[in-house]
Amino acid sequence: MDDTQFQAILNTITNKTNYQRANLFSIIEQLPDTELSSTIHLIANEYIDQTLYKRQNYQSLHDSNSQLEKTSKKLCKKNQALIRQTQSLGAQNQHLQTATQSDIGP
């Protein structure tokens, strides 16, 4: 994912979050005073739950990213080895063709 795609996704999430936040505020403003205390308590608990979940999610994403980086490095090394092997076979083939042509001669 390049920077422009990442920025577009981030903007979409931010816009959606801002819209949801505005809706939440308008709903809270319409609540009677007797329900405000329980609503505030519910929002506080939800915030705590989401914060803890995000931290756990961040750690799992970090671990997955580390594992993917290791796998990527291994695959790059294997790819480089295969490229060198292919080049070596190409060079051997060229030498054999040259030797065959010189043996046949003009």
PDB file of N, CA and C in Angstrom:
ATOM      1  N   MET A   1       0.861  -1.171   0.000  1.00  0.00           N
ATOM      2  CA  MET A   1       0.000   0.000   0.000  1.00  0.00           C
ATOM      3  C   MET A   1       0.904   1.230   0.000  1.00  0.00           C
ATOM      4  N   ASP A   2       0.689   2.122  -0.945  1.00  0.00           N
ATOM      5  CA  ASP A   2       1.513   3.320  -1.004  1.00  0.00           C
ATOM      6  C   ASP A   2       0.916   4.423  -0.126  1.00  0.00           C
ATOM      7  N   ASP A   3       1.631   5.531  -0.033  1.00  0.00           N
ATOM      8  CA  ASP A   3       1.236   6.620   0.865  1.00  0.00           C
ATOM      9  C   ASP A   3      -0.103   7.241   0.493  1.00  0.00           C
ATOM     10  N   THR A   4      -0.382   7.367  -0.793  1.00  0.00           N
ATOM     11  CA  THR A   4      -1.652   7.991  -1.191  1.00  0.00           C
ATOM     12  C   THR A   4      -2.835   7.118  -0.814  1.00  0.00           C
ATOM     13  N   GLN A   5      -2.696   5.804  -0.986  1.00  0.00           N
ATOM     14  CA  GLN A   5      -3.774   4.897  -0.582  1.00  0.00           C
ATOM     15  C   GLN A   5      -3.963   4.932   0.930  1.00  0.00           C
ATOM     16  N   PHE A   6      -2.855   4.919   1.653  1.00  0.00           N
ATOM     17  CA  PHE A   6      -2.921   4.962   3.106  1.00  0.00           C
ATOM     18  C   PHE A   6      -3.591   6.252   3.575  1.00  0.00           C
ATOM     19  N   GLN A   7      -3.230   7.365   2.977  1.00  0.00           N
ATOM     20  CA  GLN A   7      -3.812   8.657   3.351  1.00  0.00           C
ATOM     21  C   GLN A   7      -5.301   8.690   3.034  1.00  0.00           C
ATOM     22  N   ALA A   8      -5.706   8.121   1.909  1.00  0.00           N
ATOM     23  CA  ALA A   8      -7.124   8.085   1.543  1.00  0.00           C
ATOM     24  C   ALA A   8      -7.925   7.264   2.546  1.00  0.00           C
ATOM     25  N   ILE A   9      -7.373   6.132   2.954  1.00  0.00           N
ATOM     26  CA  ILE A   9      -8.053   5.295   3.951  1.00  0.00           C
ATOM     27  C   ILE A   9      -8.142   6.025   5.279  1.00  0.00           C
ATOM     28  N   LEU A  10      -7.063   6.672   5.680  1.00  0.00           N
ATOM     29  CA  LEU A  10      -7.061   7.420   6.937  1.00  0.00           C
ATOM     30  C   LEU A  10      -8.090   8.541   6.907  1.00  0.00           C
ATOM     31  N   ASN A  11      -8.185   9.257   5.796  1.00  0.00           N
ATOM     32  CA  ASN A  11      -9.182  10.330   5.666  1.00  0.00           C
ATOM     33  C   ASN A  11     -10.601   9.782   5.735  1.00  0.00           C
ATOM     34  N   THR A  12     -10.839   8.649   5.100  1.00  0.00           N
ATOM     35  CA  THR A  12     -12.165   8.030   5.145  1.00  0.00           C
ATOM     36  C   THR A  12     -12.545   7.661   6.570  1.00  0.00           C
ATOM     37  N   ILE A  13     -11.611   7.056   7.289  1.00  0.00           N
ATOM     38  CA  ILE A  13     -11.880   6.667   8.681  1.00  0.00           C
ATOM     39  C   ILE A  13     -12.122   7.899   9.535  1.00  0.00           C
ATOM     40  N   THR A  14     -11.309   8.934   9.352  1.00  0.00           N
ATOM     41  CA  THR A  14     -11.460  10.157  10.138  1.00  0.00           C
ATOM     42  C   THR A  14     -12.805  10.815   9.871  1.00  0.00           C
ATOM     43  N   ASN A  15     -13.196  10.901   8.598  1.00  0.00           N
ATOM     44  CA  ASN A  15     -14.490  11.509   8.260  1.00  0.00           C
ATOM     45  C   ASN A  15     -15.638  10.718   8.858  1.00  0.00           C
ATOM     46  N   LYS A  16     -15.543   9.397   8.779  1.00  0.00           N
ATOM     47  CA  LYS A  16     -16.587   8.547   9.344  1.00  0.00           C
ATOM     48  C   LYS A  16     -16.648   8.724  10.857  1.00  0.00           C
ATOM     49  N   THR A  17     -15.488   8.789  11.494  1.00  0.00           N
ATOM     50  CA  THR A  17     -15.435   8.961  12.939  1.00  0.00           C
ATOM     51  C   THR A  17     -16.019  10.313  13.339  1.00  0.00           C
ATOM     52  N   ASN A  18     -15.678  11.370  12.609  1.00  0.00           N
ATOM     53  CA  ASN A  18     -16.217  12.698  12.918  1.00  0.00           C
ATOM     54  C   ASN A  18     -17.731  12.723  12.766  1.00  0.00           C
ATOM     55  N   TYR A  19     -18.245  12.075  11.733  1.00  0.00           N
ATOM     56  CA  TYR A  19     -19.691  12.006  11.517  1.00  0.00           C
ATOM     57  C   TYR A  19     -20.362  11.242  12.661  1.00  0.00           C
ATOM     58  N   GLN A  20     -19.772  10.125  13.057  1.00  0.00           N
ATOM     59  CA  GLN A  20     -20.330   9.343  14.162  1.00  0.00           C
ATOM     60  C   GLN A  20     -20.280  10.130  15.468  1.00  0.00           C
ATOM     61  N   ARG A  21     -19.201  10.867  15.675  1.00  0.00           N
ATOM     62  CA  ARG A  21     -19.066  11.671  16.891  1.00  0.00           C
ATOM     63  C   ARG A  21     -20.150  12.748  16.936  1.00  0.00           C
ATOM     64  N   ALA A  22     -20.393  13.400  15.807  1.00  0.00           N
ATOM     65  CA  ALA A  22     -21.430  14.433  15.744  1.00  0.00           C
ATOM     66  C   ALA A  22     -22.804  13.835  16.018  1.00  0.00           C
ATOM     67  N   ASN A  23     -23.068  12.653  15.470  1.00  0.00           N
ATOM     68  CA  ASN A  23     -24.341  11.980  15.750  1.00  0.00           C
ATOM     69  C   ASN A  23     -24.481  11.643  17.226  1.00  0.00           C
ATOM     70  N   LEU A  24     -23.403  11.165  17.827  1.00  0.00           N
ATOM     71  CA  LEU A  24     -23.434  10.829  19.250  1.00  0.00           C
ATOM     72  C   LEU A  24     -23.731  12.065  20.090  1.00  0.00           C
ATOM     73  N   PHE A  25     -23.081  13.180  19.774  1.00  0.00           N
ATOM     74  CA  PHE A  25     -23.331  14.412  20.528  1.00  0.00           C
ATOM     75  C   PHE A  25     -24.783  14.861  20.405  1.00  0.00           C
ATOM     76  N   SER A  26     -25.331  14.768  19.205  1.00  0.00           N
ATOM     77  CA  SER A  26     -26.724  15.202  19.038  1.00  0.00           C
ATOM     78  C   SER A  26     -27.679  14.289  19.804  1.00  0.00           C
ATOM     79  N   ILE A  27     -27.384  12.999  19.851  1.00  0.00           N
ATOM     80  CA  ILE A  27     -28.228  12.074  20.621  1.00  0.00           C
ATOM     81  C   ILE A  27     -28.119  12.365  22.110  1.00  0.00           C
ATOM     82  N   ILE A  28     -26.905  12.612  22.586  1.00  0.00           N
ATOM     83  CA  ILE A  28     -26.705  12.898  24.015  1.00  0.00           C
ATOM     84  C   ILE A  28     -27.417  14.190  24.405  1.00  0.00           C
ATOM     85  N   GLU A  29     -27.376  15.189  23.539  1.00  0.00           N
ATOM     86  CA  GLU A  29     -28.052  16.456  23.841  1.00  0.00           C
ATOM     87  C   GLU A  29     -29.560  16.280  23.982  1.00  0.00           C
ATOM     88  N   GLN A  30     -30.121  15.285  23.333  1.00  0.00           N
ATOM     89  CA  GLN A  30     -31.563  15.052  23.397  1.00  0.00           C
ATOM     90  C   GLN A  30     -31.979  14.228  24.622  1.00  0.00           C
ATOM     91  N   LEU A  31     -31.013  13.655  25.326  1.00  0.00           N
ATOM     92  CA  LEU A  31     -31.350  12.823  26.487  1.00  0.00           C
ATOM     93  C   LEU A  31     -31.834  13.686  27.653  1.00  0.00           C
ATOM     94  N   PRO A  32     -32.748  13.136  28.461  1.00  0.00           N
ATOM     95  CA  PRO A  32     -33.153  13.856  29.671  1.00  0.00           C
ATOM     96  C   PRO A  32     -32.018  13.842  30.699  1.00  0.00           C
ATOM     97  N   ASP A  33     -32.044  14.798  31.614  1.00  0.00           N
ATOM     98  CA  ASP A  33     -30.983  14.930  32.614  1.00  0.00           C
ATOM     99  C   ASP A  33     -30.826  13.678  33.465  1.00  0.00           C
ATOM    100  N   THR A  34     -31.893  12.948  33.676  1.00  0.00           N
ATOM    101  CA  THR A  34     -31.821  11.754  34.529  1.00  0.00           C
ATOM    102  C   THR A  34     -31.004  10.638  33.888  1.00  0.00           C
ATOM    103  N   GLU A  35     -30.885  10.638  32.584  1.00  0.00           N
ATOM    104  CA  GLU A  35     -30.151   9.576  31.887  1.00  0.00           C
ATOM    105  C   GLU A  35     -28.712   9.964  31.543  1.00  0.00           C
ATOM    106  N   LEU A  36     -28.333  11.196  31.791  1.00  0.00           N
ATOM    107  CA  LEU A  36     -26.985  11.643  31.435  1.00  0.00           C
ATOM    108  C   LEU A  36     -25.902  10.918  32.225  1.00  0.00           C
ATOM    109  N   SER A  37     -26.117  10.724  33.506  1.00  0.00           N
ATOM    110  CA  SER A  37     -25.112  10.080  34.347  1.00  0.00           C
ATOM    111  C   SER A  37     -24.814   8.660  33.869  1.00  0.00           C
ATOM    112  N   SER A  38     -25.861   7.884  33.619  1.00  0.00           N
ATOM    113  CA  SER A  38     -25.637   6.507  33.157  1.00  0.00           C
ATOM    114  C   SER A  38     -25.020   6.488  31.755  1.00  0.00           C
ATOM    115  N   THR A  39     -25.373   7.460  30.928  1.00  0.00           N
ATOM    116  CA  THR A  39     -24.804   7.540  29.583  1.00  0.00           C
ATOM    117  C   THR A  39     -23.314   7.848  29.649  1.00  0.00           C
ATOM    118  N   ILE A  40     -22.945   8.785  30.500  1.00  0.00           N
ATOM    119  CA  ILE A  40     -21.530   9.131  30.672  1.00  0.00           C
ATOM    120  C   ILE A  40     -20.748   7.923  31.172  1.00  0.00           C
ATOM    121  N   HIS A  41     -21.332   7.191  32.124  1.00  0.00           N
ATOM    122  CA  HIS A  41     -20.683   5.996  32.661  1.00  0.00           C
ATOM    123  C   HIS A  41     -20.500   4.947  31.554  1.00  0.00           C
ATOM    124  N   LEU A  42     -21.525   4.746  30.747  1.00  0.00           N
ATOM    125  CA  LEU A  42     -21.457   3.777  29.655  1.00  0.00           C
ATOM    126  C   LEU A  42     -20.383   4.169  28.636  1.00  0.00           C
ATOM    127  N   ILE A  43     -20.333   5.439  28.281  1.00  0.00           N
ATOM    128  CA  ILE A  43     -19.330   5.907  27.316  1.00  0.00           C
ATOM    129  C   ILE A  43     -17.924   5.752  27.882  1.00  0.00           C
ATOM    130  N   ALA A  44     -17.755   6.053  29.166  1.00  0.00           N
ATOM    131  CA  ALA A  44     -16.438   5.905  29.797  1.00  0.00           C
ATOM    132  C   ALA A  44     -15.990   4.448  29.782  1.00  0.00           C
ATOM    133  N   ASN A  45     -16.905   3.541  30.109  1.00  0.00           N
ATOM    134  CA  ASN A  45     -16.560   2.115  30.087  1.00  0.00           C
ATOM    135  C   ASN A  45     -16.234   1.640  28.673  1.00  0.00           C
ATOM    136  N   GLU A  46     -17.002   2.097  27.715  1.00  0.00           N
ATOM    137  CA  GLU A  46     -16.754   1.713  26.323  1.00  0.00           C
ATOM    138  C   GLU A  46     -15.392   2.236  25.860  1.00  0.00           C
ATOM    139  N   TYR A  47     -15.045   3.453  26.271  1.00  0.00           N
ATOM    140  CA  TYR A  47     -13.748   4.027  25.910  1.00  0.00           C
ATOM    141  C   TYR A  47     -12.611   3.185  26.490  1.00  0.00           C
ATOM    142  N   ILE A  48     -12.757   2.793  27.743  1.00  0.00           N
ATOM    143  CA  ILE A  48     -11.723   1.970  28.385  1.00  0.00           C
ATOM    144  C   ILE A  48     -11.591   0.633  27.662  1.00  0.00           C
ATOM    145  N   ASP A  49     -12.725   0.010  27.352  1.00  0.00           N
ATOM    146  CA  ASP A  49     -12.689  -1.271  26.638  1.00  0.00           C
ATOM    147  C   ASP A  49     -12.010  -1.127  25.282  1.00  0.00           C
ATOM    148  N   GLN A  50     -12.352  -0.091  24.546  1.00  0.00           N
ATOM    149  CA  GLN A  50     -11.769   0.114  23.224  1.00  0.00           C
ATOM    150  C   GLN A  50     -10.273   0.403  23.309  1.00  0.00           C
ATOM    151  N   THR A  51      -9.870   1.149  24.325  1.00  0.00           N
ATOM    152  CA  THR A  51      -8.456   1.472  24.497  1.00  0.00           C
ATOM    153  C   THR A  51      -7.651   0.218  24.790  1.00  0.00           C
ATOM    154  N   LEU A  52      -8.155  -0.624  25.676  1.00  0.00           N
ATOM    155  CA  LEU A  52      -7.447  -1.859  25.992  1.00  0.00           C
ATOM    156  C   LEU A  52      -7.402  -2.785  24.784  1.00  0.00           C
ATOM    157  N   TYR A  53      -8.489  -2.863  24.057  1.00  0.00           N
ATOM    158  CA  TYR A  53      -8.540  -3.719  22.876  1.00  0.00           C
ATOM    159  C   TYR A  53      -7.550  -3.230  21.820  1.00  0.00           C
ATOM    160  N   LYS A  54      -7.476  -1.923  21.624  1.00  0.00           N
ATOM    161  CA  LYS A  54      -6.562  -1.382  20.621  1.00  0.00           C
ATOM    162  C   LYS A  54      -5.118  -1.686  20.984  1.00  0.00           C
ATOM    163  N   ARG A  55      -4.792  -1.616  22.267  1.00  0.00           N
ATOM    164  CA  ARG A  55      -3.424  -1.901  22.678  1.00  0.00           C
ATOM    165  C   ARG A  55      -3.096  -3.363  22.377  1.00  0.00           C
ATOM    166  N   GLN A  56      -4.028  -4.252  22.700  1.00  0.00           N
ATOM    167  CA  GLN A  56      -3.817  -5.664  22.413  1.00  0.00           C
ATOM    168  C   GLN A  56      -3.743  -5.882  20.905  1.00  0.00           C
ATOM    169  N   ASN A  57      -4.601  -5.231  20.187  1.00  0.00           N
ATOM    170  CA  ASN A  57      -4.613  -5.348  18.739  1.00  0.00           C
ATOM    171  C   ASN A  57      -3.307  -4.805  18.156  1.00  0.00           C
ATOM    172  N   TYR A  58      -2.806  -3.703  18.706  1.00  0.00           N
ATOM    173  CA  TYR A  58      -1.545  -3.130  18.244  1.00  0.00           C
ATOM    174  C   TYR A  58      -0.416  -4.139  18.431  1.00  0.00           C
ATOM    175  N   GLN A  59      -0.390  -4.787  19.591  1.00  0.00           N
ATOM    176  CA  GLN A  59       0.671  -5.755  19.867  1.00  0.00           C
ATOM    177  C   GLN A  59       0.607  -6.932  18.901  1.00  0.00           C
ATOM    178  N   SER A  60      -0.594  -7.426  18.637  1.00  0.00           N
ATOM    179  CA  SER A  60      -0.710  -8.553  17.707  1.00  0.00           C
ATOM    180  C   SER A  60      -0.320  -8.126  16.291  1.00  0.00           C
ATOM    181  N   LEU A  61      -0.689  -6.904  15.898  1.00  0.00           N
ATOM    182  CA  LEU A  61      -0.283  -6.403  14.583  1.00  0.00           C
ATOM    183  C   LEU A  61       1.231  -6.243  14.496  1.00  0.00           C
ATOM    184  N   HIS A  62       1.825  -5.769  15.574  1.00  0.00           N
ATOM    185  CA  HIS A  62       3.277  -5.597  15.617  1.00  0.00           C
ATOM    186  C   HIS A  62       3.970  -6.954  15.482  1.00  0.00           C
ATOM    187  N   ASP A  63       3.470  -7.956  16.202  1.00  0.00           N
ATOM    188  CA  ASP A  63       4.046  -9.296  16.117  1.00  0.00           C
ATOM    189  C   ASP A  63       3.893  -9.875  14.713  1.00  0.00           C
ATOM    190  N   SER A  64       2.714  -9.703  14.138  1.00  0.00           N
ATOM    191  CA  SER A  64       2.476 -10.201  12.778  1.00  0.00           C
ATOM    192  C   SER A  64       3.397  -9.506  11.784  1.00  0.00           C
ATOM    193  N   ASN A  65       3.574  -8.204  11.953  1.00  0.00           N
ATOM    194  CA  ASN A  65       4.453  -7.445  11.069  1.00  0.00           C
ATOM    195  C   ASN A  65       5.891  -7.945  11.177  1.00  0.00           C
ATOM    196  N   SER A  66       6.347  -8.209  12.387  1.00  0.00           N
ATOM    197  CA  SER A  66       7.707  -8.717  12.577  1.00  0.00           C
ATOM    198  C   SER A  66       7.880 -10.064  11.886  1.00  0.00           C
ATOM    199  N   GLN A  67       6.877 -10.930  12.058  1.00  0.00           N
ATOM    200  CA  GLN A  67       6.941 -12.247  11.423  1.00  0.00           C
ATOM    201  C   GLN A  67       6.951 -12.118   9.900  1.00  0.00           C
ATOM    202  N   LEU A  68       6.126 -11.226   9.369  1.00  0.00           N
ATOM    203  CA  LEU A  68       6.092 -11.018   7.919  1.00  0.00           C
ATOM    204  C   LEU A  68       7.412 -10.454   7.398  1.00  0.00           C
ATOM    205  N   GLU A  69       8.041  -9.579   8.168  1.00  0.00           N
ATOM    206  CA  GLU A  69       9.338  -9.035   7.751  1.00  0.00           C
ATOM    207  C   GLU A  69      10.392 -10.134   7.699  1.00  0.00           C
ATOM    208  N   LYS A  70      10.388 -11.037   8.693  1.00  0.00           N
ATOM    209  CA  LYS A  70      11.338 -12.151   8.689  1.00  0.00           C
ATOM    210  C   LYS A  70      11.109 -13.047   7.477  1.00  0.00           C
ATOM    211  N   THR A  71       9.848 -13.365   7.224  1.00  0.00           N
ATOM    212  CA  THR A  71       9.513 -14.209   6.078  1.00  0.00           C
ATOM    213  C   THR A  71       9.925 -13.536   4.775  1.00  0.00           C
ATOM    214  N   SER A  72       9.693 -12.235   4.683  1.00  0.00           N
ATOM    215  CA  SER A  72      10.062 -11.486   3.486  1.00  0.00           C
ATOM    216  C   SER A  72      11.571 -11.525   3.259  1.00  0.00           C
ATOM    217  N   LYS A  73      12.351 -11.356   4.317  1.00  0.00           N
ATOM    218  CA  LYS A  73      13.810 -11.404   4.188  1.00  0.00           C
ATOM    219  C   LYS A  73      14.271 -12.779   3.714  1.00  0.00           C
ATOM    220  N   LYS A  74      13.667 -13.842   4.285  1.00  0.00           N
ATOM    221  CA  LYS A  74      14.036 -15.193   3.862  1.00  0.00           C
ATOM    222  C   LYS A  74      13.712 -15.404   2.386  1.00  0.00           C
ATOM    223  N   LEU A  75      12.541 -14.954   1.971  1.00  0.00           N
ATOM    224  CA  LEU A  75      12.147 -15.115   0.571  1.00  0.00           C
ATOM    225  C   LEU A  75      13.045 -14.302  -0.361  1.00  0.00           C
ATOM    226  N   CYS A  76      13.458 -13.112   0.076  1.00  0.00           N
ATOM    227  CA  CYS A  76      14.377 -12.301  -0.741  1.00  0.00           C
ATOM    228  C   CYS A  76      15.717 -13.010  -0.911  1.00  0.00           C
ATOM    229  N   LYS A  77      16.213 -13.624   0.174  1.00  0.00           N
ATOM    230  CA  LYS A  77      17.480 -14.358   0.088  1.00  0.00           C
ATOM    231  C   LYS A  77      17.353 -15.542  -0.869  1.00  0.00           C
ATOM    232  N   LYS A  78      16.231 -16.276  -0.759  1.00  0.00           N
ATOM    233  CA  LYS A  78      16.015 -17.406  -1.668  1.00  0.00           C
ATOM    234  C   LYS A  78      15.911 -16.923  -3.107  1.00  0.00           C
ATOM    235  N   ASN A  79      15.235 -15.808  -3.304  1.00  0.00           N
ATOM    236  CA  ASN A  79      15.085 -15.239  -4.640  1.00  0.00           C
ATOM    237  C   ASN A  79      16.446 -14.858  -5.215  1.00  0.00           C
ATOM    238  N   GLN A  80      17.286 -14.224  -4.413  1.00  0.00           N
ATOM    239  CA  GLN A  80      18.620 -13.842  -4.881  1.00  0.00           C
ATOM    240  C   GLN A  80      19.448 -15.073  -5.226  1.00  0.00           C
ATOM    241  N   ALA A  81      19.326 -16.126  -4.406  1.00  0.00           N
ATOM    242  CA  ALA A  81      20.062 -17.363  -4.683  1.00  0.00           C
ATOM    243  C   ALA A  81      19.593 -17.976  -6.001  1.00  0.00           C
ATOM    244  N   LEU A  82      18.292 -17.960  -6.238  1.00  0.00           N
ATOM    245  CA  LEU A  82      17.762 -18.500  -7.494  1.00  0.00           C
ATOM    246  C   LEU A  82      18.193 -17.657  -8.691  1.00  0.00           C
ATOM    247  N   ILE A  83      18.253 -16.357  -8.517  1.00  0.00           N
ATOM    248  CA  ILE A  83      18.720 -15.481  -9.600  1.00  0.00           C
ATOM    249  C   ILE A  83      20.179 -15.790  -9.934  1.00  0.00           C
ATOM    250  N   ARG A  84      21.019 -15.936  -8.900  1.00  0.00           N
ATOM    251  CA  ARG A  84      22.434 -16.267  -9.134  1.00  0.00           C
ATOM    252  C   ARG A  84      22.568 -17.627  -9.825  1.00  0.00           C
ATOM    253  N   GLN A  85      21.751 -18.596  -9.390  1.00  0.00           N
ATOM    254  CA  GLN A  85      21.799 -19.922  -9.997  1.00  0.00           C
ATOM    255  C   GLN A  85      21.383 -19.857 -11.467  1.00  0.00           C
ATOM    256  N   THR A  86      20.346 -19.088 -11.752  1.00  0.00           N
ATOM    257  CA  THR A  86      19.884 -18.933 -13.136  1.00  0.00           C
ATOM    258  C   THR A  86      20.957 -18.265 -13.990  1.00  0.00           C
ATOM    259  N   GLN A  87      21.601 -17.238 -13.442  1.00  0.00           N
ATOM    260  CA  GLN A  87      22.671 -16.563 -14.177  1.00  0.00           C
ATOM    261  C   GLN A  87      23.836 -17.518 -14.432  1.00  0.00           C
ATOM    262  N   SER A  88      24.155 -18.333 -13.441  1.00  0.00           N
ATOM    263  CA  SER A  88      25.243 -19.290 -13.592  1.00  0.00           C
ATOM    264  C   SER A  88      24.920 -20.315 -14.674  1.00  0.00           C
ATOM    265  N   LEU A  89      23.681 -20.807 -14.665  1.00  0.00           N
ATOM    266  CA  LEU A  89      23.274 -21.763 -15.700  1.00  0.00           C
ATOM    267  C   LEU A  89      23.293 -21.122 -17.083  1.00  0.00           C
ATOM    268  N   GLY A  90      22.892 -19.864 -17.158  1.00  0.00           N
ATOM    269  CA  GLY A  90      22.940 -19.149 -18.433  1.00  0.00           C
ATOM    270  C   GLY A  90      24.366 -19.005 -18.931  1.00  0.00           C
ATOM    271  N   ALA A  91      25.282 -18.697 -18.012  1.00  0.00           N
ATOM    272  CA  ALA A  91      26.693 -18.556 -18.394  1.00  0.00           C
ATOM    273  C   ALA A  91      27.257 -19.901 -18.845  1.00  0.00           C
ATOM    274  N   GLN A  92      26.919 -20.978 -18.133  1.00  0.00           N
ATOM    275  CA  GLN A  92      27.386 -22.312 -18.527  1.00  0.00           C
ATOM    276  C   GLN A  92      26.847 -22.679 -19.909  1.00  0.00           C
ATOM    277  N   ASN A  93      25.596 -22.369 -20.139  1.00  0.00           N
ATOM    278  CA  ASN A  93      24.984 -22.654 -21.436  1.00  0.00           C
ATOM    279  C   ASN A  93      25.711 -21.898 -22.544  1.00  0.00           C
ATOM    280  N   GLN A  94      26.011 -20.643 -22.294  1.00  0.00           N
ATOM    281  CA  GLN A  94      26.713 -19.828 -23.289  1.00  0.00           C
ATOM    282  C   GLN A  94      28.100 -20.391 -23.570  1.00  0.00           C
ATOM    283  N   HIS A  95      28.819 -20.824 -22.518  1.00  0.00           N
ATOM    284  CA  HIS A  95      30.152 -21.408 -22.706  1.00  0.00           C
ATOM    285  C   HIS A  95      30.071 -22.700 -23.516  1.00  0.00           C
ATOM    286  N   LEU A  96      29.057 -23.519 -23.226  1.00  0.00           N
ATOM    287  CA  LEU A  96      28.897 -24.768 -23.979  1.00  0.00           C
ATOM    288  C   LEU A  96      28.580 -24.491 -25.440  1.00  0.00           C
ATOM    289  N   GLN A  97      27.739 -23.503 -25.697  1.00  0.00           N
ATOM    290  CA  GLN A  97      27.419 -23.157 -27.083  1.00  0.00           C
ATOM    291  C   GLN A  97      28.660 -22.647 -27.811  1.00  0.00           C
ATOM    292  N   THR A  98      29.441 -21.829 -27.123  1.00  0.00           N
ATOM    293  CA  THR A  98      30.670 -21.297 -27.726  1.00  0.00           C
ATOM    294  C   THR A  98      31.653 -22.432 -28.004  1.00  0.00           C
ATOM    295  N   ALA A  99      31.791 -23.355 -27.042  1.00  0.00           N
ATOM    296  CA  ALA A  99      32.713 -24.484 -27.222  1.00  0.00           C
ATOM    297  C   ALA A  99      32.252 -25.377 -28.364  1.00  0.00           C
ATOM    298  N   THR A 100      30.953 -25.612 -28.451  1.00  0.00           N
ATOM    299  CA  THR A 100      30.415 -26.452 -29.526  1.00  0.00           C
ATOM    300  C   THR A 100      30.656 -25.800 -30.880  1.00  0.00           C
ATOM    301  N   GLN A 101      30.440 -24.514 -30.957  1.00  0.00           N
ATOM    302  CA  GLN A 101      30.649 -23.805 -32.227  1.00  0.00           C
ATOM    303  C   GLN A 101      32.124 -23.796 -32.617  1.00  0.00           C
ATOM    304  N   SER A 102      33.011 -23.678 -31.634  1.00  0.00           N
ATOM    305  CA  SER A 102      34.442 -23.656 -31.962  1.00  0.00           C
ATOM    306  C   SER A 102      34.927 -25.053 -32.345  1.00  0.00           C
ATOM    307  N   ASP A 103      34.304 -26.108 -31.773  1.00  0.00           N
ATOM    308  CA  ASP A 103      34.674 -27.472 -32.155  1.00  0.00           C
ATOM    309  C   ASP A 103      34.230 -27.780 -33.578  1.00  0.00           C
ATOM    310  N   ILE A 104      33.061 -27.279 -33.941  1.00  0.00           N
ATOM    311  CA  ILE A 104      32.555 -27.513 -35.289  1.00  0.00           C
ATOM    312  C   ILE A 104      33.391 -26.714 -36.275  1.00  0.00           C
ATOM    313  N   GLY A 105      33.682 -25.499 -35.899  1.00  0.00           N
ATOM    314  CA  GLY A 105      34.554 -24.652 -36.701  1.00  0.00           C
ATOM    315  C   GLY A 105      33.949 -24.228 -38.020  1.00  0.00           C
ATOM    316  N   PRO A 106      34.638 -23.311 -38.689  1.00  0.00           N
ATOM    317  CA  PRO A 106      34.145 -22.800 -39.987  1.00  0.00           C
ATOM    318  C   PRO A 106      34.448 -23.718 -41.129  1.00  0.00           C
TER     319      PRO A 106
END
